[in-house]
Amino acid sequence: MNIKKAILASMLVSSMLVAVADPIPAGAGAAQEQQLDRWTIQIDPKWTEKLNQAVKLFAGEDVQLHKVGKLDFNNKNASKITEVRSVDGKYSLQFDYDTGVIWTVSGKTATIDQISKQEQEDVLKWLKAIYPKKKYAFDNEVEVIHQFTDEKLSKTSKAEVREEKTYELKGKGFSASLHKLDGIPEHIGHITIDFDKKELDSKLLKTVVDAAQTVSTNKFEMTTAQLRVDLSPIISKNKPNITWVFHDGKVTICADPNTGKINSIYNELGKQVRENKGISEKEAREAVAPIVKKVFNIDMNGYSVKWDGTEKDFAFTKKNGMNVRAALDANKKVVYIRVGRAAAPGIIKYAADLEAKPH
């Protein structure tokens, strides 16, 4: 596997970290599967047999998959990376909905004692460095995510479950990934720590609620709050990145833990336009400027605006000014706004440097 594929593999696995939609519950009925939300997608029947064969290759037996999958929120601009799970909840795979190319297959097939004591200790050190006030203990069950060679990409035209893998370690209120990929040193990919509402700073929470209401008419009722840290040497370039992520099923807000300032707002119910026909740069500015001023305290006067055909959004720039990136729907309503470092083009979005280090 070359370094480009290794990078892609690392990105695909890490992207699972920021998928805002929950997995489809095991045992969901057919009627429920028809009730699709913004991030749920009906699996095209033409891919059914291929997906079944891939998960069978991994599991060693026939496995019943759901007929719907979840779009990866973080990769939505690049391609329709979709996760589909088995009915029993044990297995899953990630594939490109448009092309049918399968990237990973996974299963809850390992236990914590299969992870070395040193690797467990390394994860615990990072957890304690990030937030020392919590107690951390691993669950026994470990999910293993294997890289998958699709027959479309195979030199032998044969599908293969590769030995390259990622272990997903979980415990009460936290998770971490261990990457063992070709072309990349073994490393901790990401860490997430969950927080209850009562654990959050009231001033920060008010800021989040106020920001959410600028892109949604619904009252923000937080369902999850997480500190998310990316430690991948490829993605974070050996400089760990950390962000607060607040979510209520309709809106996601990201903030810098070092300053408490918001850097990203996502309206998950919005449908981002894929081309800028019918939306002029002037109209884009008029839609975005008031929210940017209110939430981020950035005056958009003097900013140039340009449609980004790769990201499918509008990039606002100004010499010596903070970059702003925004996506709109067909009605010129904001789908997301990102500022500063979070506005950099690309799949993975960051908030801030991680100041804490493990001892």
mmCIF file of C-alpha atoms in Angstrom:
data_model
loop_
_atom_site.group_PDB
_atom_site.id
_atom_site.type_symbol
_atom_site.label_atom_id
_atom_site.label_comp_id
_atom_site.label_asym_id
_atom_site.label_seq_id
_atom_site.Cartn_x
_atom_site.Cartn_y
_atom_site.Cartn_z
ATOM 1 C CA MET A 1 0.000 0.000 0.000
ATOM 2 C CA ASN A 2 1.507 3.371 -1.010
ATOM 3 C CA ILE A 3 1.518 6.478 1.169
ATOM 4 C CA LYS A 4 -1.387 8.111 -0.704
ATOM 5 C CA LYS A 5 -3.594 5.119 -0.016
ATOM 6 C CA ALA A 6 -2.372 5.057 3.565
ATOM 7 C CA ILE A 7 -3.388 8.656 4.021
ATOM 8 C CA LEU A 8 -6.799 7.966 2.512
ATOM 9 C CA ALA A 9 -7.244 4.961 4.753
ATOM 10 C CA SER A 10 -6.370 6.989 7.828
ATOM 11 C CA MET A 11 -8.747 9.734 6.803
ATOM 12 C CA LEU A 12 -11.640 7.373 6.174
ATOM 13 C CA VAL A 13 -11.239 5.717 9.541
ATOM 14 C CA SER A 14 -10.820 9.032 11.357
ATOM 15 C CA SER A 15 -13.848 10.436 9.565
ATOM 16 C CA MET A 16 -16.048 8.026 11.491
ATOM 17 C CA LEU A 17 -15.246 10.119 14.524
ATOM 18 C CA VAL A 18 -17.279 13.093 13.380
ATOM 19 C CA ALA A 19 -20.284 11.435 11.846
ATOM 20 C CA VAL A 20 -23.128 13.312 13.507
ATOM 21 C CA ALA A 21 -25.843 10.715 12.935
ATOM 22 C CA ASP A 22 -26.185 7.770 15.278
ATOM 23 C CA PRO A 23 -25.935 4.221 13.884
ATOM 24 C CA ILE A 24 -29.196 2.603 12.893
ATOM 25 C CA PRO A 25 -30.426 0.596 15.883
ATOM 26 C CA ALA A 26 -30.225 -3.172 15.593
ATOM 27 C CA GLY A 27 -33.579 -4.761 14.878
ATOM 28 C CA ALA A 28 -35.127 -1.684 13.262
ATOM 29 C CA GLY A 29 -38.171 -2.663 11.219
ATOM 30 C CA ALA A 30 -38.671 -2.093 7.497
ATOM 31 C CA ALA A 31 -41.214 0.655 8.130
ATOM 32 C CA GLN A 32 -38.741 2.519 10.303
ATOM 33 C CA GLU A 33 -36.038 2.150 7.659
ATOM 34 C CA GLN A 34 -38.231 4.030 5.180
ATOM 35 C CA GLN A 35 -38.311 7.107 7.418
ATOM 36 C CA LEU A 36 -35.102 8.648 6.162
ATOM 37 C CA ASP A 37 -33.558 11.684 7.836
ATOM 38 C CA ARG A 38 -30.957 14.079 6.460
ATOM 39 C CA TRP A 39 -28.065 11.648 6.940
ATOM 40 C CA THR A 40 -29.839 8.361 6.312
ATOM 41 C CA ILE A 41 -29.687 6.964 2.797
ATOM 42 C CA GLN A 42 -31.493 4.049 1.176
ATOM 43 C CA ILE A 43 -29.010 1.446 -0.069
ATOM 44 C CA ASP A 44 -29.236 0.997 -3.834
ATOM 45 C CA PRO A 45 -30.253 -2.645 -4.501
ATOM 46 C CA LYS A 46 -27.501 -2.907 -7.122
ATOM 47 C CA TRP A 47 -24.922 -2.847 -4.292
ATOM 48 C CA THR A 48 -26.717 -5.319 -2.009
ATOM 49 C CA GLU A 49 -25.024 -8.509 -3.199
ATOM 50 C CA LYS A 50 -21.593 -6.883 -3.237
ATOM 51 C CA LEU A 51 -21.981 -5.585 0.320
ATOM 52 C CA ASN A 52 -23.250 -8.957 1.510
ATOM 53 C CA GLN A 53 -20.263 -10.748 -0.028
ATOM 54 C CA ALA A 54 -17.807 -8.288 1.535
ATOM 55 C CA VAL A 55 -19.135 -8.676 5.057
ATOM 56 C CA LYS A 56 -19.323 -12.466 4.585
ATOM 57 C CA LEU A 57 -15.664 -12.467 3.532
ATOM 58 C CA PHE A 58 -14.857 -10.800 6.854
ATOM 59 C CA ALA A 59 -17.309 -12.602 9.153
ATOM 60 C CA GLY A 60 -16.978 -16.055 7.584
ATOM 61 C CA GLU A 61 -20.746 -16.437 7.427
ATOM 62 C CA ASP A 62 -23.827 -14.797 5.956
ATOM 63 C CA VAL A 63 -24.733 -11.564 7.742
ATOM 64 C CA GLN A 64 -27.979 -9.639 7.338
ATOM 65 C CA LEU A 65 -27.383 -5.949 6.638
ATOM 66 C CA HIS A 66 -29.779 -3.046 7.052
ATOM 67 C CA LYS A 67 -31.322 -1.650 3.885
ATOM 68 C CA VAL A 68 -30.323 1.886 4.835
ATOM 69 C CA GLY A 69 -27.001 3.436 5.782
ATOM 70 C CA LYS A 70 -25.657 6.614 7.322
ATOM 71 C CA LEU A 71 -23.811 9.215 5.305
ATOM 72 C CA ASP A 72 -20.501 10.269 6.797
ATOM 73 C CA PHE A 73 -21.077 13.915 7.751
ATOM 74 C CA ASN A 74 -17.405 14.766 7.583
ATOM 75 C CA ASN A 75 -16.858 13.395 4.083
ATOM 76 C CA LYS A 76 -20.055 14.690 2.505
ATOM 77 C CA ASN A 77 -18.200 17.114 0.233
ATOM 78 C CA ALA A 78 -15.804 14.506 -1.122
ATOM 79 C CA SER A 79 -18.123 11.609 -1.878
ATOM 80 C CA LYS A 80 -21.066 9.756 -0.420
ATOM 81 C CA ILE A 81 -19.094 7.700 2.083
ATOM 82 C CA THR A 82 -21.786 5.586 3.711
ATOM 83 C CA GLU A 83 -21.773 3.259 6.700
ATOM 84 C CA VAL A 84 -24.166 0.313 6.743
ATOM 85 C CA ARG A 85 -24.510 -1.950 9.773
ATOM 86 C CA SER A 86 -25.700 -5.477 10.295
ATOM 87 C CA VAL A 87 -29.096 -6.060 11.875
ATOM 88 C CA ASP A 88 -27.476 -7.610 14.954
ATOM 89 C CA GLY A 89 -25.204 -4.576 15.330
ATOM 90 C CA LYS A 90 -22.003 -6.633 15.287
ATOM 91 C CA TYR A 91 -20.686 -5.832 11.797
ATOM 92 C CA SER A 92 -20.486 -2.785 9.534
ATOM 93 C CA LEU A 93 -18.754 -1.508 6.434
ATOM 94 C CA GLN A 94 -17.991 1.816 4.760
ATOM 95 C CA PHE A 95 -18.426 2.271 1.033
ATOM 96 C CA ASP A 96 -18.844 4.944 -1.623
ATOM 97 C CA TYR A 97 -22.551 5.071 -2.357
ATOM 98 C CA ASP A 98 -22.073 6.358 -5.914
ATOM 99 C CA THR A 99 -19.349 3.977 -7.107
ATOM 100 C CA GLY A 100 -19.931 1.018 -4.802
ATOM 101 C CA VAL A 101 -16.249 0.921 -3.807
ATOM 102 C CA ILE A 102 -15.902 -0.598 -0.338
ATOM 103 C CA TRP A 103 -13.241 0.958 1.895
ATOM 104 C CA THR A 104 -13.531 -0.788 5.253
ATOM 105 C CA VAL A 105 -15.263 -3.717 6.947
ATOM 106 C CA SER A 106 -15.496 -3.997 10.702
ATOM 107 C CA GLY A 107 -16.837 -6.067 13.525
ATOM 108 C CA LYS A 108 -16.971 -6.223 17.288
ATOM 109 C CA THR A 109 -14.681 -9.208 17.209
ATOM 110 C CA ALA A 110 -11.854 -8.430 19.654
ATOM 111 C CA THR A 111 -11.445 -7.969 23.397
ATOM 112 C CA ILE A 112 -9.384 -5.523 25.407
ATOM 113 C CA ASP A 113 -6.853 -8.196 26.401
ATOM 114 C CA GLN A 114 -5.833 -8.366 22.730
ATOM 115 C CA ILE A 115 -4.543 -4.797 23.051
ATOM 116 C CA SER A 116 -1.081 -4.627 24.595
ATOM 117 C CA LYS A 117 -0.694 -3.190 28.094
ATOM 118 C CA GLN A 118 1.593 -0.509 26.677
ATOM 119 C CA GLU A 119 -0.993 0.587 24.106
ATOM 120 C CA GLN A 120 -3.695 0.690 26.762
ATOM 121 C CA GLU A 121 -1.428 2.756 28.984
ATOM 122 C CA ASP A 122 -0.650 5.174 26.157
ATOM 123 C CA VAL A 123 -4.364 5.810 25.612
ATOM 124 C CA LEU A 124 -4.973 6.282 29.332
ATOM 125 C CA LYS A 125 -2.108 8.778 29.554
ATOM 126 C CA TRP A 126 -3.652 10.870 26.792
ATOM 127 C CA LEU A 127 -7.102 10.699 28.381
ATOM 128 C CA LYS A 128 -5.732 11.898 31.711
ATOM 129 C CA ALA A 129 -3.718 14.633 30.004
ATOM 130 C CA ILE A 130 -6.753 15.894 28.110
ATOM 131 C CA TYR A 131 -9.154 15.790 31.061
ATOM 132 C CA PRO A 132 -7.759 14.473 34.368
ATOM 133 C CA LYS A 133 -10.969 14.911 36.401
ATOM 134 C CA LYS A 134 -12.600 11.746 35.040
ATOM 135 C CA LYS A 135 -11.884 8.089 35.749
ATOM 136 C CA TYR A 136 -11.265 5.874 32.720
ATOM 137 C CA ALA A 137 -11.750 2.111 32.365
ATOM 138 C CA PHE A 138 -11.940 0.155 29.097
ATOM 139 C CA ASP A 139 -14.914 -1.957 28.056
ATOM 140 C CA ASN A 140 -14.070 -5.562 27.274
ATOM 141 C CA GLU A 141 -15.490 -5.443 23.725
ATOM 142 C CA VAL A 142 -13.299 -3.896 20.999
ATOM 143 C CA GLU A 143 -14.373 -3.135 17.441
ATOM 144 C CA VAL A 144 -11.846 -3.957 14.707
ATOM 145 C CA ILE A 145 -11.977 -1.964 11.455
ATOM 146 C CA HIS A 146 -10.110 -3.615 8.571
ATOM 147 C CA GLN A 147 -9.036 -1.849 5.395
ATOM 148 C CA PHE A 148 -10.678 -3.493 2.385
ATOM 149 C CA THR A 149 -9.351 -3.888 -1.158
ATOM 150 C CA ASP A 150 -12.327 -3.547 -3.490
ATOM 151 C CA GLU A 151 -12.211 -5.650 -6.653
ATOM 152 C CA LYS A 152 -12.424 -2.421 -8.661
ATOM 153 C CA LEU A 153 -9.109 -1.321 -7.155
ATOM 154 C CA SER A 154 -7.436 -4.717 -6.877
ATOM 155 C CA LYS A 155 -4.616 -5.674 -9.246
ATOM 156 C CA THR A 156 -6.015 -9.201 -9.277
ATOM 157 C CA SER A 157 -9.671 -8.060 -9.523
ATOM 158 C CA LYS A 158 -10.257 -9.923 -6.272
ATOM 159 C CA ALA A 159 -11.740 -8.404 -3.126
ATOM 160 C CA GLU A 160 -9.627 -8.759 0.005
ATOM 161 C CA VAL A 161 -9.881 -7.988 3.710
ATOM 162 C CA ARG A 162 -6.436 -6.596 4.502
ATOM 163 C CA GLU A 163 -4.484 -6.985 7.719
ATOM 164 C CA GLU A 164 -4.282 -3.207 8.076
ATOM 165 C CA LYS A 165 -6.701 -2.336 10.819
ATOM 166 C CA THR A 166 -7.898 0.089 13.437
ATOM 167 C CA TYR A 167 -8.994 -0.892 16.929
ATOM 168 C CA GLU A 168 -11.837 1.139 18.462
ATOM 169 C CA LEU A 169 -11.449 1.107 22.240
ATOM 170 C CA LYS A 170 -14.367 2.315 24.322
ATOM 171 C CA GLY A 171 -15.266 2.875 27.931
ATOM 172 C CA LYS A 172 -17.887 4.771 29.875
ATOM 173 C CA GLY A 173 -17.880 8.241 28.336
ATOM 174 C CA PHE A 174 -14.865 7.909 26.044
ATOM 175 C CA SER A 175 -13.435 6.215 22.960
ATOM 176 C CA ALA A 176 -10.069 5.965 21.218
ATOM 177 C CA SER A 177 -8.709 4.493 17.995
ATOM 178 C CA LEU A 178 -5.448 2.619 17.453
ATOM 179 C CA HIS A 179 -4.244 2.597 13.838
ATOM 180 C CA LYS A 180 -2.078 -0.208 12.458
ATOM 181 C CA LEU A 181 -1.778 0.784 8.783
ATOM 182 C CA ASP A 182 0.868 0.236 6.111
ATOM 183 C CA GLY A 183 3.010 3.273 5.360
ATOM 184 C CA ILE A 184 2.099 4.984 8.644
ATOM 185 C CA PRO A 185 3.683 4.346 12.057
ATOM 186 C CA GLU A 186 1.324 2.665 14.514
ATOM 187 C CA HIS A 187 -0.415 5.424 16.438
ATOM 188 C CA ILE A 188 -3.452 6.616 18.357
ATOM 189 C CA GLY A 189 -5.737 8.201 15.782
ATOM 190 C CA HIS A 190 -8.353 9.980 17.845
ATOM 191 C CA ILE A 191 -9.791 10.291 21.319
ATOM 192 C CA THR A 192 -13.255 11.485 22.353
ATOM 193 C CA ILE A 193 -14.480 12.290 25.854
ATOM 194 C CA ASP A 194 -18.191 12.757 26.594
ATOM 195 C CA PHE A 195 -19.569 15.371 28.974
ATOM 196 C CA ASP A 196 -22.895 15.866 30.713
ATOM 197 C CA LYS A 197 -24.573 19.242 30.588
ATOM 198 C CA LYS A 198 -23.856 19.785 34.289
ATOM 199 C CA GLU A 199 -20.117 19.401 33.638
ATOM 200 C CA LEU A 200 -20.031 22.249 31.126
ATOM 201 C CA ASP A 201 -19.218 25.874 31.752
ATOM 202 C CA SER A 202 -22.535 27.762 31.783
ATOM 203 C CA LYS A 203 -21.097 30.682 29.817
ATOM 204 C CA LEU A 204 -19.824 28.367 27.073
ATOM 205 C CA LEU A 205 -23.151 26.541 26.907
ATOM 206 C CA LYS A 206 -25.052 29.830 26.533
ATOM 207 C CA THR A 207 -22.717 30.837 23.711
ATOM 208 C CA VAL A 208 -23.421 27.528 21.982
ATOM 209 C CA VAL A 209 -27.203 27.850 22.364
ATOM 210 C CA ASP A 210 -27.192 31.415 21.019
ATOM 211 C CA ALA A 211 -25.053 30.397 18.037
ATOM 212 C CA ALA A 212 -27.289 27.441 17.171
ATOM 213 C CA GLN A 213 -30.334 29.664 16.926
ATOM 214 C CA THR A 214 -28.745 31.718 14.145
ATOM 215 C CA VAL A 215 -29.047 28.783 11.715
ATOM 216 C CA SER A 216 -32.091 26.990 13.123
ATOM 217 C CA THR A 217 -35.547 28.025 14.299
ATOM 218 C CA ASN A 218 -35.600 25.081 16.711
ATOM 219 C CA LYS A 219 -34.519 25.481 20.312
ATOM 220 C CA PHE A 220 -31.103 23.905 20.836
ATOM 221 C CA GLU A 221 -31.511 20.923 23.180
ATOM 222 C CA MET A 222 -28.044 19.448 23.564
ATOM 223 C CA THR A 223 -27.852 15.665 23.345
ATOM 224 C CA THR A 224 -24.062 15.261 23.195
ATOM 225 C CA ALA A 225 -21.030 17.294 24.181
ATOM 226 C CA GLN A 226 -17.567 15.953 23.440
ATOM 227 C CA LEU A 227 -13.936 16.896 23.481
ATOM 228 C CA ARG A 228 -12.491 15.387 20.306
ATOM 229 C CA VAL A 229 -8.766 15.090 19.769
ATOM 230 C CA ASP A 230 -7.005 14.068 16.556
ATOM 231 C CA LEU A 231 -3.550 12.603 17.136
ATOM 232 C CA SER A 232 -2.895 11.172 13.665
ATOM 233 C CA PRO A 233 0.646 12.024 12.463
ATOM 234 C CA ILE A 234 -0.660 12.230 8.892
ATOM 235 C CA ILE A 235 -3.758 14.335 9.480
ATOM 236 C CA SER A 236 -2.640 16.507 12.385
ATOM 237 C CA LYS A 237 0.971 16.670 11.133
ATOM 238 C CA ASN A 238 2.348 15.609 14.511
ATOM 239 C CA LYS A 239 0.540 18.469 16.269
ATOM 240 C CA PRO A 240 -2.568 17.178 18.075
ATOM 241 C CA ASN A 241 -5.769 19.103 17.453
ATOM 242 C CA ILE A 242 -8.668 19.426 19.869
ATOM 243 C CA THR A 243 -12.221 20.722 19.569
ATOM 244 C CA TRP A 244 -15.421 20.982 21.549
ATOM 245 C CA VAL A 245 -18.371 19.478 19.654
ATOM 246 C CA PHE A 246 -21.955 20.147 20.762
ATOM 247 C CA HIS A 247 -24.867 18.399 19.080
ATOM 248 C CA ASP A 248 -28.651 18.165 19.367
ATOM 249 C CA GLY A 249 -29.582 16.165 16.267
ATOM 250 C CA LYS A 250 -30.349 19.285 14.248
ATOM 251 C CA VAL A 251 -27.355 21.561 14.778
ATOM 252 C CA THR A 252 -23.688 20.890 15.537
ATOM 253 C CA ILE A 253 -21.461 23.584 17.046
ATOM 254 C CA CYS A 254 -17.656 23.353 17.278
ATOM 255 C CA ALA A 255 -15.605 25.526 19.618
ATOM 256 C CA ASP A 256 -11.982 26.084 20.587
ATOM 257 C CA PRO A 257 -11.399 24.609 24.085
ATOM 258 C CA ASN A 258 -8.507 27.002 24.686
ATOM 259 C CA THR A 259 -10.552 30.167 24.145
ATOM 260 C CA GLY A 260 -14.179 29.052 24.273
ATOM 261 C CA LYS A 261 -14.782 30.750 20.928
ATOM 262 C CA ILE A 262 -17.005 29.071 18.347
ATOM 263 C CA ASN A 263 -15.384 28.303 14.992
ATOM 264 C CA SER A 264 -18.009 26.200 13.176
ATOM 265 C CA ILE A 265 -21.787 25.946 12.903
ATOM 266 C CA TYR A 266 -23.547 23.151 11.002
ATOM 267 C CA ASN A 267 -27.270 23.022 10.286
ATOM 268 C CA GLU A 268 -27.663 19.274 9.821
ATOM 269 C CA LEU A 269 -31.149 19.626 8.368
ATOM 270 C CA GLY A 270 -29.900 21.875 5.570
ATOM 271 C CA LYS A 271 -29.152 20.499 2.105
ATOM 272 C CA GLN A 272 -26.012 22.041 0.656
ATOM 273 C CA VAL A 273 -26.195 23.144 -2.990
ATOM 274 C CA ARG A 274 -23.695 21.388 -5.245
ATOM 275 C CA GLU A 275 -23.335 24.274 -7.702
ATOM 276 C CA ASN A 276 -23.700 28.035 -7.434
ATOM 277 C CA LYS A 277 -26.292 28.523 -10.159
ATOM 278 C CA GLY A 278 -28.965 30.889 -8.876
ATOM 279 C CA ILE A 279 -26.816 32.198 -6.016
ATOM 280 C CA SER A 280 -24.640 35.196 -6.783
ATOM 281 C CA GLU A 281 -21.589 36.101 -4.734
ATOM 282 C CA LYS A 282 -23.465 39.186 -3.547
ATOM 283 C CA GLU A 283 -26.374 37.054 -2.346
ATOM 284 C CA ALA A 284 -23.987 34.675 -0.607
ATOM 285 C CA ARG A 285 -22.398 37.572 1.248
ATOM 286 C CA GLU A 286 -25.803 38.939 2.267
ATOM 287 C CA ALA A 287 -26.835 35.547 3.649
ATOM 288 C CA VAL A 288 -23.630 34.916 5.567
ATOM 289 C CA ALA A 289 -22.464 38.339 6.807
ATOM 290 C CA PRO A 290 -25.096 38.933 9.541
ATOM 291 C CA ILE A 291 -24.506 35.516 11.121
ATOM 292 C CA VAL A 292 -20.731 35.851 10.916
ATOM 293 C CA LYS A 293 -20.956 39.217 12.649
ATOM 294 C CA LYS A 294 -23.295 37.981 15.380
ATOM 295 C CA VAL A 295 -21.616 34.663 16.156
ATOM 296 C CA PHE A 296 -17.951 35.259 15.306
ATOM 297 C CA ASN A 297 -17.797 39.073 15.599
ATOM 298 C CA ILE A 298 -16.244 39.345 12.140
ATOM 299 C CA ASP A 299 -17.119 42.315 9.929
ATOM 300 C CA MET A 300 -17.353 41.044 6.350
ATOM 301 C CA ASN A 301 -16.702 44.456 4.789
ATOM 302 C CA GLY A 302 -13.668 44.247 2.517
ATOM 303 C CA TYR A 303 -13.885 40.474 2.124
ATOM 304 C CA SER A 304 -13.717 38.940 -1.338
ATOM 305 C CA VAL A 305 -15.983 35.970 -2.042
ATOM 306 C CA LYS A 306 -15.467 33.103 -4.459
ATOM 307 C CA TRP A 307 -17.322 29.880 -5.197
ATOM 308 C CA ASP A 308 -15.185 26.813 -4.429
ATOM 309 C CA GLY A 309 -16.122 24.095 -6.909
ATOM 310 C CA THR A 310 -14.245 21.437 -4.957
ATOM 311 C CA GLU A 311 -15.738 22.099 -1.535
ATOM 312 C CA LYS A 312 -19.089 23.179 -3.015
ATOM 313 C CA ASP A 313 -19.208 26.266 -0.833
ATOM 314 C CA PHE A 314 -18.243 29.939 -0.740
ATOM 315 C CA ALA A 315 -14.815 31.056 0.465
ATOM 316 C CA PHE A 316 -14.518 34.545 1.959
ATOM 317 C CA THR A 317 -11.028 36.007 2.299
ATOM 318 C CA LYS A 318 -9.416 39.286 3.275
ATOM 319 C CA LYS A 319 -5.787 40.279 3.596
ATOM 320 C CA ASN A 320 -4.844 40.088 7.277
ATOM 321 C CA GLY A 321 -8.401 38.925 8.002
ATOM 322 C CA MET A 322 -9.766 35.652 9.324
ATOM 323 C CA ASN A 323 -10.880 33.243 6.585
ATOM 324 C CA VAL A 324 -14.560 32.340 6.415
ATOM 325 C CA ARG A 325 -16.165 29.431 4.547
ATOM 326 C CA ALA A 326 -19.904 28.906 4.170
ATOM 327 C CA ALA A 327 -22.334 26.570 2.414
ATOM 328 C CA LEU A 328 -25.894 27.513 1.491
ATOM 329 C CA ASP A 329 -29.035 25.644 0.510
ATOM 330 C CA ALA A 330 -31.188 26.358 -2.540
ATOM 331 C CA ASN A 331 -33.124 28.988 -0.566
ATOM 332 C CA LYS A 332 -29.891 30.805 0.314
ATOM 333 C CA LYS A 333 -30.071 29.669 3.932
ATOM 334 C CA VAL A 334 -26.864 28.775 5.773
ATOM 335 C CA VAL A 335 -25.975 25.078 5.964
ATOM 336 C CA TYR A 336 -22.633 25.690 7.653
ATOM 337 C CA ILE A 337 -20.129 28.416 8.475
ATOM 338 C CA ARG A 338 -16.503 27.792 9.473
ATOM 339 C CA VAL A 339 -13.942 30.435 10.394
ATOM 340 C CA GLY A 340 -10.199 30.626 10.972
ATOM 341 C CA ARG A 341 -8.344 27.323 10.866
ATOM 342 C CA ALA A 342 -11.651 25.493 10.642
ATOM 343 C CA ALA A 343 -12.260 27.252 7.303
ATOM 344 C CA ALA A 344 -9.278 25.600 5.635
ATOM 345 C CA PRO A 345 -10.334 23.506 2.613
ATOM 346 C CA GLY A 346 -10.217 19.757 3.012
ATOM 347 C CA ILE A 347 -12.063 16.858 4.593
ATOM 348 C CA ILE A 348 -10.923 17.032 8.195
ATOM 349 C CA LYS A 349 -11.712 20.206 10.143
ATOM 350 C CA TYR A 350 -9.715 21.332 13.169
ATOM 351 C CA ALA A 351 -10.326 23.780 15.957
ATOM 352 C CA ALA A 352 -7.215 24.335 18.029
ATOM 353 C CA ASP A 353 -3.847 22.970 19.077
ATOM 354 C CA LEU A 354 -3.889 20.611 22.019
ATOM 355 C CA GLU A 355 -1.957 22.198 24.852
ATOM 356 C CA ALA A 356 -1.979 19.199 27.212
ATOM 357 C CA LYS A 357 0.634 16.454 26.820
ATOM 358 C CA PRO A 358 0.773 12.989 28.412
ATOM 359 C CA HIS A 359 3.352 12.472 31.131
#
